[in-house]
Short mmCIF file of C-alpha atoms and ligand atoms in Angstrom, two decimals:
data_model
loop_
_atom_site.label_atom_id
_atom_site.label_comp_id
_atom_site.label_asym_id
_atom_site.label_seq_id
_atom_site.Cartn_x
_atom_site.Cartn_y
_atom_site.Cartn_z
CA UNK A 1 91.62 128.44 140.97
CA UNK A 2 90.31 125.03 140.14
CA UNK A 3 88.39 124.79 143.38
CA UNK A 4 87.19 128.08 142.78
CA UNK A 5 85.95 127.26 139.25
CA UNK A 6 84.76 123.83 140.60
CA UNK A 7 82.43 125.91 142.95
CA UNK A 8 81.10 128.17 140.67
CA UNK A 9 80.04 125.67 138.16
CA UNK A 10 78.47 123.64 140.95
CA UNK A 11 76.59 127.05 141.53
CA UNK A 12 75.26 127.01 138.02
CA UNK A 13 74.32 123.57 138.11
CA UNK A 14 72.27 124.27 141.45
CA UNK A 15 70.79 127.45 140.07
CA UNK A 16 69.89 125.60 136.51
CA UNK A 17 68.15 122.63 138.94
CA UNK A 18 66.66 124.94 141.75
CA UNK A 19 64.55 126.94 139.20
CA UNK A 20 64.16 123.99 136.86
CA UNK A 21 60.56 123.50 138.26
CA UNK A 22 59.54 127.26 137.40
CA UNK A 23 60.76 126.92 134.09
CA UNK A 24 59.68 126.25 130.72
CA UNK A 25 61.05 122.69 129.59
CA UNK A 26 63.03 124.17 126.80
CA UNK A 27 64.70 126.74 128.96
CA UNK A 28 65.47 124.15 131.66
CA UNK A 29 66.87 121.99 128.74
CA UNK A 30 69.15 124.74 127.57
CA UNK A 31 70.53 125.96 130.94
CA UNK A 32 70.98 122.42 132.02
CA UNK A 33 72.73 121.35 128.89
CA UNK A 34 74.91 124.62 129.56
CA UNK A 35 75.70 123.69 132.87
CA UNK A 36 76.50 119.96 131.97
CA UNK A 37 78.78 121.45 129.33
CA UNK A 38 80.99 123.18 131.74
CA UNK A 39 81.39 120.29 134.24
CA UNK A 40 81.47 117.41 131.64
CA UNK A 41 83.78 114.69 132.88
CA UNK A 42 82.91 111.50 130.97
CA UNK A 43 85.25 108.60 130.43
CA UNK A 44 88.22 109.08 127.53
CA UNK A 45 89.56 106.41 126.00
CA UNK A 46 92.80 104.78 127.68
CA UNK A 47 96.07 103.99 125.92
CA UNK A 48 96.54 100.14 125.55
CA UNK A 49 99.09 98.04 124.02
CA UNK A 50 97.98 95.34 121.77
CA UNK A 51 99.63 92.85 118.82
CA UNK A 52 99.11 94.57 115.45
CA UNK A 53 100.06 93.77 111.57
CA UNK A 54 101.11 96.03 109.06
CA UNK A 55 98.93 96.48 105.97
CA UNK A 56 99.09 98.29 102.75
CA UNK A 57 95.66 100.39 102.15
CA UNK A 58 95.44 98.52 98.80
CA UNK A 59 95.72 95.27 100.14
CA UNK A 60 92.75 96.14 102.99
CA UNK A 61 90.49 97.59 100.32
CA UNK A 62 90.19 94.12 99.04
CA UNK A 63 89.53 92.53 102.36
CA UNK A 64 86.06 91.50 103.44
CA UNK A 65 86.46 91.76 107.15
CA UNK A 66 87.40 95.34 107.05
CA UNK A 67 84.51 98.30 106.41
CA UNK A 68 86.01 101.59 104.61
CA UNK A 69 83.59 104.59 106.01
CA UNK A 70 83.99 108.16 106.02
CA UNK A 71 82.53 108.38 109.23
CA UNK A 72 84.99 110.47 111.07
CA UNK A 73 85.87 112.96 108.18
CA UNK A 74 86.16 116.56 109.57
CA UNK A 75 84.52 118.96 107.23
CA UNK A 76 84.41 122.56 107.96
CA UNK A 77 85.52 125.88 106.20
CA UNK A 78 89.48 124.65 106.96
CA UNK A 79 89.07 121.07 106.16
CA UNK A 80 87.29 121.18 102.82
CA UNK A 81 86.05 118.40 100.59
CA UNK A 82 87.80 118.32 96.88
CA UNK A 83 85.79 119.39 93.92
CA UNK A 84 85.44 115.87 92.67
CA UNK A 85 83.72 114.58 96.03
CA UNK A 86 80.74 112.34 95.30
CA UNK A 87 79.70 109.92 98.05
CA UNK A 88 77.66 106.89 97.63
CA UNK A 89 74.02 107.21 99.24
CA UNK A 90 70.71 105.73 99.55
CA UNK A 91 67.23 107.38 99.06
CA UNK A 92 66.01 107.22 102.98
CA UNK A 93 62.69 105.15 103.01
CA UNK A 94 61.97 106.60 99.40
CA UNK A 95 61.64 110.05 101.04
CA UNK A 96 64.06 111.68 98.62
CA UNK A 97 66.32 112.42 101.24
CA UNK A 98 69.71 110.99 100.37
CA UNK A 99 72.04 109.71 102.93
CA UNK A 100 74.76 107.43 103.35
CA UNK A 101 73.57 103.81 104.30
CA UNK A 102 75.34 103.80 107.90
CA UNK A 103 73.92 107.11 108.67
CA UNK A 104 70.35 106.05 107.16
CA UNK A 105 70.52 102.81 109.63
CA UNK A 106 71.56 104.35 112.63
CA UNK A 107 68.87 107.22 112.06
CA UNK A 108 66.31 104.76 111.71
CA UNK A 109 67.04 103.22 114.78
CA UNK A 110 67.05 106.60 116.59
CA UNK A 111 63.94 107.66 115.07
CA UNK A 112 62.13 104.24 116.19
CA UNK A 113 63.28 105.07 119.85
CA UNK A 114 62.06 108.70 119.86
CA UNK A 115 58.67 107.49 118.64
CA UNK A 116 58.23 104.70 121.24
CA UNK A 117 59.23 107.17 124.00
CA UNK A 118 57.74 110.29 123.01
CA UNK A 119 54.86 109.25 120.48
CA UNK A 120 56.14 111.33 117.49
CA UNK A 121 59.18 111.19 115.25
CA UNK A 122 61.47 113.30 113.41
CA UNK A 123 61.20 114.53 109.96
CA UNK A 124 64.13 115.73 107.63
CA UNK A 125 64.28 119.39 106.25
CA UNK A 126 67.74 118.75 104.66
CA UNK A 127 69.90 115.59 103.93
CA UNK A 128 72.40 115.28 101.25
CA UNK A 129 73.40 118.18 99.19
CA UNK A 130 75.74 118.34 96.25
CA UNK A 131 78.29 120.80 95.53
CA UNK A 132 76.35 122.41 92.74
CA UNK A 133 73.24 122.72 95.21
CA UNK A 134 75.55 123.97 97.97
CA UNK A 135 76.74 126.75 95.82
CA UNK A 136 73.34 127.83 94.90
CA UNK A 137 72.24 127.99 98.30
CA UNK A 138 75.65 129.97 99.22
CA UNK A 139 74.78 132.42 96.31
CA UNK A 140 71.22 132.94 97.72
CA UNK A 141 71.83 133.16 101.47
CA UNK A 142 75.42 134.25 101.62
CA UNK A 143 78.48 133.73 103.73
CA UNK A 144 76.68 134.47 107.21
CA UNK A 145 74.33 131.42 107.14
CA UNK A 146 75.68 129.18 104.31
CA UNK A 147 78.89 127.45 103.88
CA UNK A 148 80.98 127.07 100.44
CA UNK A 149 80.59 124.18 98.53
CA UNK A 150 82.83 121.34 100.16
CA UNK A 151 82.72 123.10 103.82
CA UNK A 152 79.37 121.88 104.36
CA UNK A 153 78.79 118.43 106.14
CA UNK A 154 75.53 118.32 104.06
CA UNK A 155 77.99 117.31 100.88
CA UNK A 156 78.96 114.32 102.86
CA UNK A 157 75.56 112.26 103.16
CA UNK A 158 76.58 112.16 106.64
CA UNK A 159 74.78 115.04 108.42
CA UNK A 160 71.11 115.90 108.13
CA UNK A 161 68.69 118.71 109.56
CA UNK A 162 65.46 117.55 111.27
CA UNK A 163 62.26 118.81 112.72
CA UNK A 164 59.30 117.51 114.74
CA UNK A 165 55.84 118.51 113.34
CA UNK A 166 55.24 122.22 114.47
CA UNK A 167 58.73 122.70 115.90
CA UNK A 168 61.45 123.56 113.57
CA UNK A 169 65.19 125.27 114.10
CA UNK A 170 65.93 126.51 117.69
CA UNK A 171 62.07 125.79 118.39
CA UNK A 172 63.03 122.07 117.90
CA UNK A 173 63.98 121.80 121.66
CA UNK A 174 60.68 123.06 122.71
CA UNK A 175 59.06 119.61 121.87
CA UNK A 176 59.70 116.91 123.92
CA UNK A 177 60.69 114.63 120.82
CA UNK A 178 63.56 117.13 120.15
CA UNK A 179 64.79 117.42 123.33
CA UNK A 180 64.81 113.55 123.50
CA UNK A 181 66.58 113.12 120.36
CA UNK A 182 69.26 115.51 121.65
CA UNK A 183 69.63 113.67 124.84
CA UNK A 184 70.02 110.34 123.10
CA UNK A 185 71.47 110.48 119.54
CA UNK A 186 74.70 109.40 120.84
CA UNK A 187 73.58 106.06 121.58
CA UNK A 188 72.99 105.59 118.01
CA UNK A 189 76.32 106.75 116.88
CA UNK A 190 74.92 110.24 115.91
CA UNK A 191 76.09 113.72 117.49
CA UNK A 192 74.92 117.36 117.73
CA UNK A 193 77.35 118.69 115.68
CA UNK A 194 77.41 122.19 116.86
CA UNK A 195 76.55 121.85 120.33
CA UNK A 196 75.84 124.68 122.80
CA UNK A 197 79.11 126.50 123.83
CA UNK A 198 81.11 124.98 121.08
CA UNK A 199 80.89 128.21 118.59
CA UNK A 200 84.76 128.93 119.62
CA UNK A 201 85.80 125.55 118.12
CA UNK A 202 83.13 124.93 115.42
CA UNK A 203 82.72 128.45 114.38
CA UNK A 204 79.18 127.77 114.25
CA UNK A 205 76.34 128.45 116.99
CA UNK A 206 74.15 126.11 118.69
CA UNK A 207 72.15 123.95 115.86
CA UNK A 208 69.93 121.39 118.21
CA UNK A 209 68.57 120.31 114.58
CA UNK A 210 71.85 119.35 112.59
CA UNK A 211 72.79 115.68 113.16
CA UNK A 212 76.05 114.22 112.12
CA UNK A 213 76.74 110.46 112.18
CA UNK A 214 80.28 109.61 113.51
CA UNK A 215 79.54 105.89 114.66
CA UNK A 216 79.92 104.18 117.60
CA UNK A 217 81.68 104.43 120.24
CA UNK A 218 82.80 107.77 118.95
CA UNK A 219 79.41 109.61 119.41
CA UNK A 220 79.36 108.47 122.97
CA UNK A 221 82.82 109.81 123.76
CA UNK A 222 82.57 112.88 122.18
CA UNK A 223 78.87 113.79 123.72
CA UNK A 224 79.82 112.03 127.27
CA UNK A 225 83.03 114.51 127.33
CA UNK A 226 81.47 117.52 125.90
CA UNK A 227 83.79 117.82 122.80
CA UNK A 228 83.15 119.16 119.42
CA UNK A 229 84.21 117.10 116.58
CA UNK A 230 87.30 119.61 115.87
CA UNK A 231 88.64 118.59 119.24
CA UNK A 232 88.17 115.02 119.07
CA UNK A 233 90.40 114.43 116.31
CA UNK A 234 93.37 115.84 118.56
CA UNK A 235 92.87 113.61 121.45
CA UNK A 236 94.76 110.68 120.08
CA UNK A 237 98.49 110.36 119.67
CA UNK A 238 99.36 108.96 116.04
CA UNK A 239 100.12 105.55 116.20
CA UNK A 240 98.88 104.59 119.29
CA UNK A 241 96.00 102.26 120.48
CA UNK A 242 93.22 103.16 122.65
CA UNK A 243 90.41 101.11 124.43
CA UNK A 244 87.20 102.30 125.26
CA UNK A 245 84.07 100.13 126.24
CA UNK A 246 85.10 97.06 124.35
CA UNK A 247 86.55 98.88 121.51
CA UNK A 248 90.02 99.61 120.20
CA UNK A 249 90.71 102.96 118.50
CA UNK A 250 93.65 103.94 116.72
CA UNK A 251 94.56 106.99 114.61
CA UNK A 252 97.36 106.67 112.02
CA UNK A 253 99.04 108.35 109.09
CA UNK A 254 100.82 106.94 105.91
CA UNK A 255 100.11 104.42 103.27
CA UNK A 256 100.16 101.39 105.41
CA UNK A 257 98.11 100.91 108.48
CA UNK A 258 98.58 98.88 111.60
CA UNK A 259 95.47 96.80 112.46
CA UNK A 260 94.94 94.21 115.58
CA UNK A 261 95.67 90.98 115.06
CA UNK A 262 92.54 89.67 116.79
CA UNK A 263 89.53 91.84 115.78
CA UNK A 264 85.81 91.95 114.68
CA UNK A 265 84.00 94.54 112.77
CA UNK A 266 87.21 96.70 111.84
CA UNK A 267 86.16 100.30 110.24
CA UNK A 268 88.69 102.56 108.68
CA UNK A 269 87.71 106.08 108.25
CA UNK A 270 89.80 109.06 106.66
CA UNK A 271 89.77 112.01 108.99
CA UNK A 272 89.82 114.49 105.82
CA UNK A 273 93.10 116.04 107.56
CA UNK A 274 95.58 113.54 105.97
CA UNK A 275 95.01 110.40 108.64
CA UNK A 276 92.98 107.85 109.19
CA UNK A 277 90.66 106.48 112.24
CA UNK A 278 90.60 102.66 112.92
CA UNK A 279 87.85 101.41 115.03
CA UNK A 280 87.60 97.58 115.95
CA UNK A 281 85.96 95.19 118.34
CA UNK A 282 88.26 93.83 121.06
ZN1 ZN B 301 72.55 121.48 108.72
#
């Protein structure tokens, strides 16, 4: 059965490649992406054994060599934010679009890269939305297109919708800048949160315009392995350590966390499901 499946996916890839010359670039992009999603086999983090030390969350909160971020929070209709949730935000380059600082910095780098390679950049159509604004949108648009307050990633400041001049929504990938952004955002800690073919996991159709910050190296692992954020949380055994491209990653639960003894740039993020992700440099 496996061989048959491999032959079948190979045929899709050949079909996508073979007809590529005659196809419009956006269709070629969609077909290639669909084919890649069926045969993706990136490198997953590998289990490793390291020396660790136990710390209370209280102690970690006061340490300067540890950063607390919410970069890996899973937010959807099953994992909602609580009604008091208010992130700290920054006004992105005085545009009136509010984002988390870490997302704003990563997006600035991504947009610079898009401009350098495509001659034009991305614009925001939506960034952070308060729970009150989300309720208004839900009331106006209804459950088919809008999420309840607390179920939308826009309520975190870690997500944004973007467009290219003249190309918004699904048309984004008709523009070279939109396609380039889709193919390269993972190098900057950003993912296409609702990927092509991911609806059975995310509950949401392909949205090439909706960006979500998860940080490095998570964006690369997710993208290269064709995962959704829903699936990503489940790839780690609790309390174990994993090695990936110079990073150490661990998922843990409880009020005490184990951190590597020798590390730099340690980032701790709640997963919004009762656990924490720890990311450190070796
Ligand atoms: Zn969005």
